[in-house]
Coordinates of N, CA and C in Angstrom, one line a residue:
X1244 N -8.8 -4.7 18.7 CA -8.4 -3.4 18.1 C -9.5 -2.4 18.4
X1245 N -9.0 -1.3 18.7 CA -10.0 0.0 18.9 C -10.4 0.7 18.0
X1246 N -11.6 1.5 18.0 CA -11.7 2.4 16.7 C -10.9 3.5 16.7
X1247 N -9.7 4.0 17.5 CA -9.1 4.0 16.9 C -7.9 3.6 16.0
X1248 N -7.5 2.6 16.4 CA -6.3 2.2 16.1 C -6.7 1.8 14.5
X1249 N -8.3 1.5 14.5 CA -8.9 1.3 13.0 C -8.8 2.3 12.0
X1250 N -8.9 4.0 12.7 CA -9.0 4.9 12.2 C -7.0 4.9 11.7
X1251 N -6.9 5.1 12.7 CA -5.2 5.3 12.6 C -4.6 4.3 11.1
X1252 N -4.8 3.3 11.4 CA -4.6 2.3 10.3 C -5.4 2.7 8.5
X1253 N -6.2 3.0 8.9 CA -6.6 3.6 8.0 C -5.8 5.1 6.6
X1254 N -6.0 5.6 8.0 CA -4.8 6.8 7.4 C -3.5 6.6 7.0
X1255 N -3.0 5.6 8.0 CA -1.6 5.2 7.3 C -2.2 4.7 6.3
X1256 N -2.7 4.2 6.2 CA -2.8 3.0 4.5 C -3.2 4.0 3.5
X1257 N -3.9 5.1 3.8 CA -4.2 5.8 2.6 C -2.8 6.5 2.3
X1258 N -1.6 7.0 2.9 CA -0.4 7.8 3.1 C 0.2 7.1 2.3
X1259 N 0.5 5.3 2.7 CA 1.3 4.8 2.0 C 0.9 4.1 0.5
X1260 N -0.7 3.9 0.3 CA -1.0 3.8 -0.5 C -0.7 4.8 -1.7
X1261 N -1.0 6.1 -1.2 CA -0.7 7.0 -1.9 C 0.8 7.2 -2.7
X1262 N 1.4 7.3 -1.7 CA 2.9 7.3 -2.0 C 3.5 5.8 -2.8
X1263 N 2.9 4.9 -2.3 CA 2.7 3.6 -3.6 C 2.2 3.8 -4.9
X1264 N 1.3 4.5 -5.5 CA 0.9 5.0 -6.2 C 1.9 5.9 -6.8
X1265 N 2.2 7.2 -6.4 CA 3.0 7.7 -6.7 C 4.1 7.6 -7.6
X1266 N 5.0 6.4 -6.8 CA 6.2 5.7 -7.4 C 6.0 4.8 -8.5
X1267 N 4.8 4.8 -8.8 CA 4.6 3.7 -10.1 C 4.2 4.9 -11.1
X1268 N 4.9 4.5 -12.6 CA 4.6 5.4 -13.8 C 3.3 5.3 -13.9
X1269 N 2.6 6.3 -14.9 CA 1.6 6.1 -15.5 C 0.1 6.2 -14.7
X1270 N -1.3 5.7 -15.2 CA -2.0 5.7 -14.6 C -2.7 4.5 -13.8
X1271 N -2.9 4.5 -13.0 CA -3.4 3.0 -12.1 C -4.9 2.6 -12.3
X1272 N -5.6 1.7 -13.0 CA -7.5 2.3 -13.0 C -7.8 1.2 -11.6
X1273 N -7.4 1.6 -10.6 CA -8.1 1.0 -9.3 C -8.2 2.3 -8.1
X1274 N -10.0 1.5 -7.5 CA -9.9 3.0 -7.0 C -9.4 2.9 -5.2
X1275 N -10.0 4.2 -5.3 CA -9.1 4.6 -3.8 C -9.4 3.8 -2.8
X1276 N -10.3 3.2 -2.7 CA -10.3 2.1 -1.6 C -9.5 0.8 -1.6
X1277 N -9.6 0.5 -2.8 CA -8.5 -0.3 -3.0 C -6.9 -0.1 -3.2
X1278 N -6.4 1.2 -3.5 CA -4.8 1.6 -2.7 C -5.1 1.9 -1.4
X1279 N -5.6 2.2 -0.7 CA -6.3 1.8 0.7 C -5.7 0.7 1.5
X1280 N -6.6 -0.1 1.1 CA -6.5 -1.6 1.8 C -5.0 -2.2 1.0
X1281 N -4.7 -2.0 -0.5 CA -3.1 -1.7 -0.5 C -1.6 -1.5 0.6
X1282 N -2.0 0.0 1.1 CA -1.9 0.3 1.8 C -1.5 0.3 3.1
X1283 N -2.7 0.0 3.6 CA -2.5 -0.8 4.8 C -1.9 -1.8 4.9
X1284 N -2.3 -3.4 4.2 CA -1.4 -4.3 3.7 C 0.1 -4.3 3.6
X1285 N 0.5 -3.1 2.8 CA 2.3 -2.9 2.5 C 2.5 -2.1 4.0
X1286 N 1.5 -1.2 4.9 CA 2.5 -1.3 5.9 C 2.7 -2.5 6.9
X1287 N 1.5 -3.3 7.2 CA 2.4 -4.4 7.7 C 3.4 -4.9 8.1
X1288 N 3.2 -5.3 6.0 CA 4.1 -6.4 5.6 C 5.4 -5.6 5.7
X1289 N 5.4 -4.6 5.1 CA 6.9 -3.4 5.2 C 7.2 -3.1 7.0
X1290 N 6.6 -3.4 7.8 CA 7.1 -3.2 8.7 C 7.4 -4.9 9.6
X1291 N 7.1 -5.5 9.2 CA 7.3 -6.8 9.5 C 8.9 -7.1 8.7
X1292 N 9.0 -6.4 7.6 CA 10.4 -6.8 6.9 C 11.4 -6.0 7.7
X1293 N 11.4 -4.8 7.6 CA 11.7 -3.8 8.5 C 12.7 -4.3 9.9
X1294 N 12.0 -5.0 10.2 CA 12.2 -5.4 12.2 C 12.8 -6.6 11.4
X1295 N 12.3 -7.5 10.3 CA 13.6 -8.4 10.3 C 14.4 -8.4 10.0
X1296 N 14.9 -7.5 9.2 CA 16.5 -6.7 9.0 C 16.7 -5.9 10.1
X1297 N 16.4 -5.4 10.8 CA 16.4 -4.6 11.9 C 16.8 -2.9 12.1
X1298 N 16.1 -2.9 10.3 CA 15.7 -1.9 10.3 C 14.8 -0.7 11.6
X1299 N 14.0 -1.1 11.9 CA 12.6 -0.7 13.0 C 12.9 -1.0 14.6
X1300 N 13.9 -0.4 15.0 CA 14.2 -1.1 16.4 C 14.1 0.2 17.6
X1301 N 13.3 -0.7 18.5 CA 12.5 0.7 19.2 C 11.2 1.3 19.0
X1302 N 10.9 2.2 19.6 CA 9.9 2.8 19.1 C 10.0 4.1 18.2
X1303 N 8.7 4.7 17.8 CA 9.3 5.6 17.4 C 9.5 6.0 15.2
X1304 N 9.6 7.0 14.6 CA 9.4 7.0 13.4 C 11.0 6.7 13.0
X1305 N 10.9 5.4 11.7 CA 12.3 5.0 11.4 C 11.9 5.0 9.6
X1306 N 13.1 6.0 9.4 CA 12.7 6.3 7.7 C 12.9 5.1 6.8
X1307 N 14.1 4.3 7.3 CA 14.0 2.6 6.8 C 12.6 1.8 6.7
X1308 N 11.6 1.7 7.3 CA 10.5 0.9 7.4 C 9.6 2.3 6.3
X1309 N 9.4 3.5 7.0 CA 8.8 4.2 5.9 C 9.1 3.8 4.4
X1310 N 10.3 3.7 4.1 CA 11.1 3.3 2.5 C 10.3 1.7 2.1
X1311 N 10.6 1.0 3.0 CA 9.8 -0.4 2.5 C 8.5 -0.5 2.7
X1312 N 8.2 0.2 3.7 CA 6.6 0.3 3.1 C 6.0 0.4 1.9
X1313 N 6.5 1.6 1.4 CA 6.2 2.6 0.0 C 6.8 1.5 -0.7
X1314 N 7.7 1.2 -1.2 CA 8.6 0.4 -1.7 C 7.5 -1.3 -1.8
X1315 N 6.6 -1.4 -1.2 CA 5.8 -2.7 -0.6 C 4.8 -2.1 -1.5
X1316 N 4.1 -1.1 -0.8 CA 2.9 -0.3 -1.7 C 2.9 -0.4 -3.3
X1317 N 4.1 0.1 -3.6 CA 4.5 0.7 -5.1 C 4.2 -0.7 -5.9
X1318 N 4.6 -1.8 -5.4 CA 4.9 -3.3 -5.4 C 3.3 -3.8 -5.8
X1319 N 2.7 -3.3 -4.8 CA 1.1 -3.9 -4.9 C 0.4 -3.0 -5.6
X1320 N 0.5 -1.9 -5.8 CA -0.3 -0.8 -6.4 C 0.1 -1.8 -8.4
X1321 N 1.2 -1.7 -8.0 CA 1.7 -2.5 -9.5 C 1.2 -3.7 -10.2
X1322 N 1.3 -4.5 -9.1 CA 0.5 -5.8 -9.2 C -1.1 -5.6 -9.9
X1323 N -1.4 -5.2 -8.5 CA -3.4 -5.5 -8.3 C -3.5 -4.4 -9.6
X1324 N -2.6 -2.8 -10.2 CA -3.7 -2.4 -11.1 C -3.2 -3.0 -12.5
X1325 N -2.2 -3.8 -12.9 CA -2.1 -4.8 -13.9 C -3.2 -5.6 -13.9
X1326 N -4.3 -6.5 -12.8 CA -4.4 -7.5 -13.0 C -6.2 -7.2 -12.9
X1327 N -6.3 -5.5 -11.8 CA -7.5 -4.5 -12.3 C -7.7 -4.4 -13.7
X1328 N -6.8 -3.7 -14.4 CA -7.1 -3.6 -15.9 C -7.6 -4.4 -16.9
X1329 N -7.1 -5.6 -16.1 CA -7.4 -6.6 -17.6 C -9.2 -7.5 -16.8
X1330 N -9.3 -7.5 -15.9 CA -11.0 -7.8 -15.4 C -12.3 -6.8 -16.7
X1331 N -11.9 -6.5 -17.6 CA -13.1 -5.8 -18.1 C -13.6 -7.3 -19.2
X1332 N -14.8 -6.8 -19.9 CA -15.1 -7.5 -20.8 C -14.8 -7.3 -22.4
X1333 N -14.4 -7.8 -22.5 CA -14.5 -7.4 -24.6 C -15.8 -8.4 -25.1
X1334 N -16.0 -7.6 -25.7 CA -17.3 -8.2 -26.9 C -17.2 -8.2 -28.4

């Protein structure tokens, strides 16, 4: 992998992280590196689902894989800041 393709991946993941974020109510307490690497992860995985429905065929921007991405994102942003929240300590 090149530094770019690092960079590139990067920014998608902050886009779709973001937009994962977005679609979940309320407030999330995980921070931005972690919808990040979120992120990145739901695109992937959202474009790995994508191409197996066949959704993603060809090259090129397909608003189907964009939807499961975010849809992927929204999914983990939900998870990881449920399971963020409750890591504190009580005393």
């Amino acid at each position: 992998m090149t530094v770019t393709g690092i960079i590139t991946a990067i920014i998608v993941g902050l886009i779709i992280g973001a937009l994962g974020r977005l679609v979940v109510p309320g407030k999330q307490p995980i921070p931005i590196w972690l919808t990040i690497i979120i992120g990145i992860v739901a695109a992937f995985i959202g474009s790995f689902i994508a191409g197996a429905l066949g959704f993603a065929t060809g090259a090129g921007f397909h608003i189907g894989e964009l939807i499961l991405q975010v849809v992927v994102a929204a999914l983990g942003v939900f998870l990881v800041s449920g399971m963020y929240g409750r890591r504190s300590v009580h005393r």
